[in-house]
Short mmCIF file of C-alpha atoms and ligand atoms in Angstrom, two decimals:
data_model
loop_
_atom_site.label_atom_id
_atom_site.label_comp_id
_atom_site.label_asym_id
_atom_site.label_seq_id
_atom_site.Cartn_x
_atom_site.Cartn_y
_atom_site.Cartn_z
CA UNK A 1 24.90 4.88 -6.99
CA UNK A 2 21.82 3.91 -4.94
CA UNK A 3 19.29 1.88 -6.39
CA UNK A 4 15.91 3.62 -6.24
CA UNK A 5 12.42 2.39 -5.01
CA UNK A 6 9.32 4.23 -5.86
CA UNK A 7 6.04 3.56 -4.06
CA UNK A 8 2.62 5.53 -3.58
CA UNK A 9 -0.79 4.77 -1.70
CA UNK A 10 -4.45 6.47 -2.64
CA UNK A 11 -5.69 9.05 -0.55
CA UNK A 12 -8.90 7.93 0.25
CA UNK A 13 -10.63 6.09 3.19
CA UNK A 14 -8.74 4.86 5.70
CA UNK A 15 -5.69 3.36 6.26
CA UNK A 16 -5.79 -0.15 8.16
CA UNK A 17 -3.04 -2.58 9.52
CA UNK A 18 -3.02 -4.34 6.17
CA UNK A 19 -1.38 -1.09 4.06
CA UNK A 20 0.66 -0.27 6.88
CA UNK A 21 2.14 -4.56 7.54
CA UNK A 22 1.84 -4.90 3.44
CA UNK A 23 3.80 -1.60 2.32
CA UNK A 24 4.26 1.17 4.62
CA UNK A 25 6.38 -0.75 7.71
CA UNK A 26 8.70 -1.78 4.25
CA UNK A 27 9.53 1.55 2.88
CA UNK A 28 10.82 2.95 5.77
CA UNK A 29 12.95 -0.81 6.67
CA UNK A 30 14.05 0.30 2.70
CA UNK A 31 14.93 4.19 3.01
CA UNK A 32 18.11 3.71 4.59
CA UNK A 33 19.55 1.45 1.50
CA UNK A 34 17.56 2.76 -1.24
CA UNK A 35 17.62 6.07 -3.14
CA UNK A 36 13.33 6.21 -1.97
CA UNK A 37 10.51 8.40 -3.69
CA UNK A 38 7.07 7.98 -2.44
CA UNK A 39 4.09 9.46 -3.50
CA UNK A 40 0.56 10.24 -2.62
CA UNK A 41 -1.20 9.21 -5.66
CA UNK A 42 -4.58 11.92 -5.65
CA UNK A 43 -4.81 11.46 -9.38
CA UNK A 44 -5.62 7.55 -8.91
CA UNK A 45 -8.12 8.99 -6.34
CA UNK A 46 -10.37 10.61 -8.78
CA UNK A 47 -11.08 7.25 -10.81
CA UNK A 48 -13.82 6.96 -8.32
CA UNK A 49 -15.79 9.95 -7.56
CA UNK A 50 -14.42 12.19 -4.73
CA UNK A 51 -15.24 15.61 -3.25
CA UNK A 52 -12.40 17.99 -4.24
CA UNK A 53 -12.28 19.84 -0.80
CA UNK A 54 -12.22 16.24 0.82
CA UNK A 55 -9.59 14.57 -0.99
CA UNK A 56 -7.40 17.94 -0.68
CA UNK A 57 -7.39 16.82 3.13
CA UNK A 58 -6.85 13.29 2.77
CA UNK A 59 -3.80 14.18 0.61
CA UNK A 60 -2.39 16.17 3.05
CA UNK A 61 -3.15 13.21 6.28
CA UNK A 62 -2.11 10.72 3.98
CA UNK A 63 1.29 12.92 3.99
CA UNK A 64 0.96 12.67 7.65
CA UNK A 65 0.38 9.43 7.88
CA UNK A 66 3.57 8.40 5.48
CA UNK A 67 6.00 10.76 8.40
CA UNK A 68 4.24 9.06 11.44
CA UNK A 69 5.03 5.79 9.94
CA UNK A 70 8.79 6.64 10.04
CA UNK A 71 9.35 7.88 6.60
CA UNK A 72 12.02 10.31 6.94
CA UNK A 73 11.82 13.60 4.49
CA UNK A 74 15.58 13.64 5.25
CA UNK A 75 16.27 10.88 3.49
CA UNK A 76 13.32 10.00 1.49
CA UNK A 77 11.30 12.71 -1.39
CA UNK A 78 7.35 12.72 -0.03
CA UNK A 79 5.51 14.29 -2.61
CA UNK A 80 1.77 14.58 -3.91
CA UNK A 81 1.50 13.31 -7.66
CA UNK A 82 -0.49 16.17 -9.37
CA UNK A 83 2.19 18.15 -7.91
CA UNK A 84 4.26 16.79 -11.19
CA UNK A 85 2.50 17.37 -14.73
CA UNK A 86 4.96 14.67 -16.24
CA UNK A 87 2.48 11.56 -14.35
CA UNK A 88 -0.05 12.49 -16.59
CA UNK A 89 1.77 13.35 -19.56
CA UNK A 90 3.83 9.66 -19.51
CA UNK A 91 0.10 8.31 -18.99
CA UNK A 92 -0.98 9.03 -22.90
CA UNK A 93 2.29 8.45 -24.06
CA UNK A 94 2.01 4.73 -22.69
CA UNK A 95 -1.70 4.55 -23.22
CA UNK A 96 -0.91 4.62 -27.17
CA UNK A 97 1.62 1.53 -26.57
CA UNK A 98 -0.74 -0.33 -24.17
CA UNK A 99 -3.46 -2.98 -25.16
CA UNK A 100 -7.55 -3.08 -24.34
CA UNK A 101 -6.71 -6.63 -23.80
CA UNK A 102 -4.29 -6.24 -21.20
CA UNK A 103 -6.34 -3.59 -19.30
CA UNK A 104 -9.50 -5.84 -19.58
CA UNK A 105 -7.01 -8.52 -17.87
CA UNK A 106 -6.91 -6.51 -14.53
CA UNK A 107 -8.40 -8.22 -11.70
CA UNK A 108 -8.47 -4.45 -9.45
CA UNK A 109 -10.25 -3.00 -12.85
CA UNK A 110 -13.09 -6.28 -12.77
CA UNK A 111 -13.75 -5.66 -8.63
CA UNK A 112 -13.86 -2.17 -8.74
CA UNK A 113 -16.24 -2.23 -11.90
CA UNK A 114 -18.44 -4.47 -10.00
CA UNK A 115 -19.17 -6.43 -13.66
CA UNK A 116 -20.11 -3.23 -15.67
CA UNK A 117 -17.62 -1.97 -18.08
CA UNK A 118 -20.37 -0.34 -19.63
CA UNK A 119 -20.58 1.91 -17.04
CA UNK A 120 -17.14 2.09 -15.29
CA UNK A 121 -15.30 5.14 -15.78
CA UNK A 122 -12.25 5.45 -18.40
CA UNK A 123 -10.08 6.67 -15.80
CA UNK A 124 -11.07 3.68 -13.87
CA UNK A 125 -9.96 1.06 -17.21
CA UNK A 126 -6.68 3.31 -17.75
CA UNK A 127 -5.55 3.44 -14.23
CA UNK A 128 -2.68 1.11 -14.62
CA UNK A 129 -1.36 2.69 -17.11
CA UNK A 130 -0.75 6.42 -14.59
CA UNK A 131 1.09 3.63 -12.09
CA UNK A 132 3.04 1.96 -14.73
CA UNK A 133 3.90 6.08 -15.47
CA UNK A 134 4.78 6.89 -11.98
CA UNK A 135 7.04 4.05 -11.84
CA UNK A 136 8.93 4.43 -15.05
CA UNK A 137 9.51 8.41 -15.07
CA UNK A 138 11.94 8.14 -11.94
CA UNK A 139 14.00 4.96 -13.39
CA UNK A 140 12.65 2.96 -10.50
CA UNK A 141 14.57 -0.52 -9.46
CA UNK A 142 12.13 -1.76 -7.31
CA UNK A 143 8.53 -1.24 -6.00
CA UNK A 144 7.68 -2.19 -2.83
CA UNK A 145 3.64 -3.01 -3.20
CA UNK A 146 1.28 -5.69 -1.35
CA UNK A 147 0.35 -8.42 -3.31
CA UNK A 148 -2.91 -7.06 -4.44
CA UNK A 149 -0.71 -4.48 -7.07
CA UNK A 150 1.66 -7.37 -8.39
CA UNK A 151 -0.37 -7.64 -11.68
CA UNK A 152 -0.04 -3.86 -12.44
CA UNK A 153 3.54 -4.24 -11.76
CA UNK A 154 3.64 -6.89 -14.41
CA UNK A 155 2.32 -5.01 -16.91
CA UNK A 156 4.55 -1.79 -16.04
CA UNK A 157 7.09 -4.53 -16.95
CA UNK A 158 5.53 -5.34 -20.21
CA UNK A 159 4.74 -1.68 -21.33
CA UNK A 160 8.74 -0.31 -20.20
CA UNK A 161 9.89 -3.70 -22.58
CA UNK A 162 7.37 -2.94 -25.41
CA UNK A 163 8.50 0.86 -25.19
CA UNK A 164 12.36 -0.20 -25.32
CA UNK A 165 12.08 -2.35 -27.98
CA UNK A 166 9.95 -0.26 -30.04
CA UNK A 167 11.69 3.23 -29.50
CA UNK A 168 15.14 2.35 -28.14
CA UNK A 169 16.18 1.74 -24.47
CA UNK A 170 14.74 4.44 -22.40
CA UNK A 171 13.16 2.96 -19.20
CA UNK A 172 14.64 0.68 -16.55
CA UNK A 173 12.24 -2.30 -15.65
CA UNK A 174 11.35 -2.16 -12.21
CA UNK A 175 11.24 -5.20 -10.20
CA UNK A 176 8.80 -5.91 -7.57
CA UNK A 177 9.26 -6.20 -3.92
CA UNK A 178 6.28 -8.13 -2.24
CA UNK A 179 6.81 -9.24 1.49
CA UNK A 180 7.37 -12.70 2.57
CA UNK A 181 4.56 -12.22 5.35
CA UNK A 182 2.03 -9.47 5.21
CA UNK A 183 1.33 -8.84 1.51
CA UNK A 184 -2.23 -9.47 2.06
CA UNK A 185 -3.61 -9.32 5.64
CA UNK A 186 -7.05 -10.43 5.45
CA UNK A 187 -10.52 -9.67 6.78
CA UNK A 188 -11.09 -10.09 10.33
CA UNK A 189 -14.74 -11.02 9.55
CA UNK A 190 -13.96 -12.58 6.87
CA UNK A 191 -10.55 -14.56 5.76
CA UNK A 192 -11.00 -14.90 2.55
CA UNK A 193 -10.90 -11.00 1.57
CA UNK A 194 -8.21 -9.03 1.77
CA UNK A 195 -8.28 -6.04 4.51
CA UNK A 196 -9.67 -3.37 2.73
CA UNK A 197 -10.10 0.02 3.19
CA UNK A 198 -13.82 0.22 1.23
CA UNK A 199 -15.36 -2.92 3.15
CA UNK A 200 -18.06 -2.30 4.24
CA UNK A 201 -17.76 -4.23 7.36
CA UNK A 202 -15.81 -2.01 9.31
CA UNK A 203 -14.82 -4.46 11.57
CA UNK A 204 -13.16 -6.11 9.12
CA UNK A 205 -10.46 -4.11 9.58
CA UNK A 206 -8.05 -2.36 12.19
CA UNK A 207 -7.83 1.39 11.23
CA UNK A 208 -4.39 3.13 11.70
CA UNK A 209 -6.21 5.18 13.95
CA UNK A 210 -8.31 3.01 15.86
CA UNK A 211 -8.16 3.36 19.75
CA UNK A 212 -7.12 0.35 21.82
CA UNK A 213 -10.83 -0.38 22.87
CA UNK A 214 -11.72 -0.33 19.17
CA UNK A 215 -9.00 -2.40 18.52
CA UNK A 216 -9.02 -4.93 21.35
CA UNK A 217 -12.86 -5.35 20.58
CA UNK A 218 -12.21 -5.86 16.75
CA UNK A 219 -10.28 -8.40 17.75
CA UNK A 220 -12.12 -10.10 19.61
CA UNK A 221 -15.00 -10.67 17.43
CA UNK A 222 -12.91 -11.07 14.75
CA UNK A 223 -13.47 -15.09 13.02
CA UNK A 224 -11.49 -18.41 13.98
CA UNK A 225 -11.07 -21.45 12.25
CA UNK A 226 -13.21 -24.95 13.34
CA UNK A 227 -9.96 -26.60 15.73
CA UNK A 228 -8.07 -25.26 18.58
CA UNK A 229 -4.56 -25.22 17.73
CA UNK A 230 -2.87 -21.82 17.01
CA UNK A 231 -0.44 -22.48 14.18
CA UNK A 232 0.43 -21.38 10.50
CA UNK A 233 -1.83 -23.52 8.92
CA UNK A 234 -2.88 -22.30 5.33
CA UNK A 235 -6.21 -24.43 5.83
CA UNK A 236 -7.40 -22.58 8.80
CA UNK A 237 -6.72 -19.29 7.10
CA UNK A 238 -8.24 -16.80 9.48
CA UNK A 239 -5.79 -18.33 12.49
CA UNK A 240 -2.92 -18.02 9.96
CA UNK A 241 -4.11 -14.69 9.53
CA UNK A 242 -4.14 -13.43 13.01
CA UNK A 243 -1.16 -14.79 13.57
CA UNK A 244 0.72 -13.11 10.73
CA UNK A 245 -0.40 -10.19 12.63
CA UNK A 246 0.91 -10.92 15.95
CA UNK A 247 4.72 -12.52 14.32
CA UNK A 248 4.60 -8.69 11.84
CA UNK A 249 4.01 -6.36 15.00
CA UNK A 250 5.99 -8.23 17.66
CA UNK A 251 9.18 -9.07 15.50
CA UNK A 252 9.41 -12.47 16.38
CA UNK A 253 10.12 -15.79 14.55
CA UNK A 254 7.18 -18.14 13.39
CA UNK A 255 8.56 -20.61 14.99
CA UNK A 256 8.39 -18.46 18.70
CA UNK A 257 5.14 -17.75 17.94
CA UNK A 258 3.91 -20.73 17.84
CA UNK A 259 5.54 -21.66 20.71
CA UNK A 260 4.44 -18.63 22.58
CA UNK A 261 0.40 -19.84 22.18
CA UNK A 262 1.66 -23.61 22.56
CA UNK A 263 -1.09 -25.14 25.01
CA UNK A 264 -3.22 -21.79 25.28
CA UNK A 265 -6.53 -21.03 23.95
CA UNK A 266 -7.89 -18.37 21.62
CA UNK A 267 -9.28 -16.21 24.17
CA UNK A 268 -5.66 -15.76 25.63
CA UNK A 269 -4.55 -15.22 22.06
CA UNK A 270 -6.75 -13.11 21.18
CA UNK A 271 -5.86 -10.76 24.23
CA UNK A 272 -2.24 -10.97 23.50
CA UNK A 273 -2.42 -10.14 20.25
CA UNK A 274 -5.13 -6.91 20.99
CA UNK A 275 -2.00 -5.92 23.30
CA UNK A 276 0.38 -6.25 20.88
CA UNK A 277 -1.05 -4.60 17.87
CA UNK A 278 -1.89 -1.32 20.42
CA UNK A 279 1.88 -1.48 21.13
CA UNK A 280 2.75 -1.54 17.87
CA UNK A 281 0.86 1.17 16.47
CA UNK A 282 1.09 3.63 19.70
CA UNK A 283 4.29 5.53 18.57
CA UNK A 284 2.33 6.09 15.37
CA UNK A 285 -0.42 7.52 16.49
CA UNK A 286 1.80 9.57 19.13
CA UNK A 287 3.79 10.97 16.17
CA UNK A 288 1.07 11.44 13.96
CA UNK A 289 -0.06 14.91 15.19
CA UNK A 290 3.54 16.16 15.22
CA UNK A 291 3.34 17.59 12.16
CA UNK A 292 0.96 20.45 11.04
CA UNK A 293 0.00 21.72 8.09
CA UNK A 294 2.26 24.34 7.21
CA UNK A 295 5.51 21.75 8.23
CA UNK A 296 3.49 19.34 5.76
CA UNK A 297 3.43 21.80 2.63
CA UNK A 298 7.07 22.82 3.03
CA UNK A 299 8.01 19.50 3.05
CA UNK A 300 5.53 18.45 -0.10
CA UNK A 301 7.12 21.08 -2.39
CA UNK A 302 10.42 20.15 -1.60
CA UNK A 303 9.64 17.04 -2.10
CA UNK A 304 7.85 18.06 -5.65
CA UNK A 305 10.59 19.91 -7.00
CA UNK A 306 12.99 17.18 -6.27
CA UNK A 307 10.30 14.69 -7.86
CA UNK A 308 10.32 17.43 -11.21
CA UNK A 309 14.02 17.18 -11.36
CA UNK A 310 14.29 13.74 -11.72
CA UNK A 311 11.51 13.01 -13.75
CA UNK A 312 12.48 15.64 -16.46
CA UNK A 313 15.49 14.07 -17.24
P1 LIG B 401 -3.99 1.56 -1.45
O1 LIG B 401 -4.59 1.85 -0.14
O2 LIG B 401 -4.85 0.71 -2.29
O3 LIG B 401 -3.47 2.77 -2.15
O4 LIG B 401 -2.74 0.64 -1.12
C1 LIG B 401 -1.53 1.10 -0.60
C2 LIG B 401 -0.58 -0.07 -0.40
O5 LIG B 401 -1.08 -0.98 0.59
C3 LIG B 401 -0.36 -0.93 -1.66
O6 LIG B 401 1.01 -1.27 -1.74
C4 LIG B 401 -1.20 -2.15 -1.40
O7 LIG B 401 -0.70 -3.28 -2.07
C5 LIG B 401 -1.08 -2.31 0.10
N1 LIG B 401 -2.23 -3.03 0.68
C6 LIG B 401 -3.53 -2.69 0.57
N2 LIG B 401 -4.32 -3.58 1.23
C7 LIG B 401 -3.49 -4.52 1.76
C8 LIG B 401 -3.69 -5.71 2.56
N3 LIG B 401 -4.91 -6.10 2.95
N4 LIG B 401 -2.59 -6.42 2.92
C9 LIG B 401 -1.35 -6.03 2.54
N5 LIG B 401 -1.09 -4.94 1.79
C10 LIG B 401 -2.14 -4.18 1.40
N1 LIG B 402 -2.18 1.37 -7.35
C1 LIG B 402 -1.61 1.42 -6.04
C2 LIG B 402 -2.65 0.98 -5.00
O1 LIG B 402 -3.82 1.11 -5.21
C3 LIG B 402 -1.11 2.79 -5.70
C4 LIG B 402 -0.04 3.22 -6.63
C5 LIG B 402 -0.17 4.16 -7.63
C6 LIG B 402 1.31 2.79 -6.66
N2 LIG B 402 1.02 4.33 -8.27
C7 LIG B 402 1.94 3.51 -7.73
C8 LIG B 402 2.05 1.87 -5.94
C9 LIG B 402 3.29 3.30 -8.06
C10 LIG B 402 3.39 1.67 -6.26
C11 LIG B 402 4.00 2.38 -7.32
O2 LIG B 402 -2.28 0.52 -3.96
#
């Protein structure tokens, strides 16, 4: 038997470079090999507050975007997470096992509470617990996340143990997959951020549909480092960073390329790297209008009642 993976993203804003290098380019190197369920998470969505007639859309792109990015409904079960009641059900079950502490621990819950738990919404405090639900109903192995979701993973750990011991083995614990290089791409204005998709600076980051202008100038404004050498060097971090980019979308070693921007200076690398990322991401956006809507639905409720199946076991 295949081991399975499990995975989801939020459908809201954007999606950039850093969710496609961080997770997306992994599930599909993973589909082949693994027994893979990914999901578009629209109940996560509404921690925040979203228009209903919006986020219906950006459910359905955010389906579109997971096919253009080579995830293959042959192989793999695409489906949207309301689509299965047992998410939510799961969620209270664990939320009676899991601790305020624990919660209060969560770095995501502390940023995107901006300081006031006063006024941040439940949903918002709880929302680990609906991952650590999506992730134990299928019996998932692994979960292939950037590094910015490796705490909720943890406690999905602690909550499948605590349930186990408690109540009798029941859940598998799910280990996490986190990619040697890309797990968190950073700001291109500034380094020390992650790439996000609610910066405000939108030139922070490249958007999966960006244009190559767009592109080639975000990248060209994007910030250096004090020196001139272009190298992996964790102390210059937004160098490192651009050049994470250029070794994820061009496939080559570290080592080649370094050697490739040996002697030249960050103008040249700068171009070479605008040129590369276009590349990269130009069968993507080519594919993404292949599929419409009604191709999208059919392939959503298969994908749902595969998703019921399983979980109802
Ligand atoms: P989200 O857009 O928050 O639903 O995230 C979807 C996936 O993208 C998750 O696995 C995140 O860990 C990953 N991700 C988000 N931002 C980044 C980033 N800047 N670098 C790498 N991975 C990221
Ligand atoms: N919390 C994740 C994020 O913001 C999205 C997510 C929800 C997820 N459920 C999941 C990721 C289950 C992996 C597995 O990126």
């Amino acid at each position: 038997m295949k081991q399975r993976i499990f995975s989801g993203a939020q459908p809201t804003g954007r999606l950039h470079l850093g969710n496609y290098l961080g997770a997306l380019k992994n599930w599909v190197a993973l589909q082949d090999e693994y027994d893979s369920i990914f999901c578009i998470v629209n109940l996560h969505a509404l921690t925040l507050p979203q228009d209903p007639k919006t986020l219906r859309q950006k459910t359905l792109d955010l389906a579109r975007v997971y096919l253009a990015a080579g995830v293959d409904p042959e192989k793999a079960t695409i489906f949207i997470q309301s689509d299965v009641a047992a998410h939510a059900e799961l969620t209270w079950v664990l939320a009676c096992i899991a601790r305020m502490g624990e919660l209060e621990r969560m770095t995501q819950f502390k940023d995107k509470a901006k300081g006031s738990a006063e006024r941040a919404g439940v949903g918002l405090f709880s929302y680990p617990v609906l991952m650590a639900s999506d992730i134990l109903l299928y019996q998932t192995n692994l979960v292939p996340v950037g590094q910015d979701q490796k705490q909720h993973l943890e406690l999905t750990r602690d909550l499948a143990e605590r349930f186990n011991r408690d109540f009798g083995e029941t859940f598998t614990i799910p280990e996490v997959y986190i990619p040697k290089a890309g797990a968190r791409i950073k700001s291109l204005q500034d380094p020390t951020k992650k790439m996000s998709k609610s910066d405000e600076n939108e030139a922070g980051a490249i958007f999966l549909d960006d244009d190559a202008d767009t592109i080639a100038k975000k990248i060209k404004r994007a910030v250096t480092d004090s020196g001139t050498e272009i190298t992996f060097d964790e102390t210059r971090p937004a160098i490192h960073n651009l050049l994470t980019i250029y070794q994820l979308v061009t496939g080559k070693s570290e080592q080649e390329c370094v050697e490739n921007f040996s002697g030249k200076g960050y103008g040249q690398f700068k171009s070479e790297l605008a040129e590369a990322v276009v590349e990269y991401l130009r069968p993507f956006q080519e594919r993404i209008s292949a599929y419409d809507d009604d191709a999208l639905n059919a392939i959503l409720k298969t994908g749902a009642e595969k998703a019921r199946s399983i979980a109802s076991v």
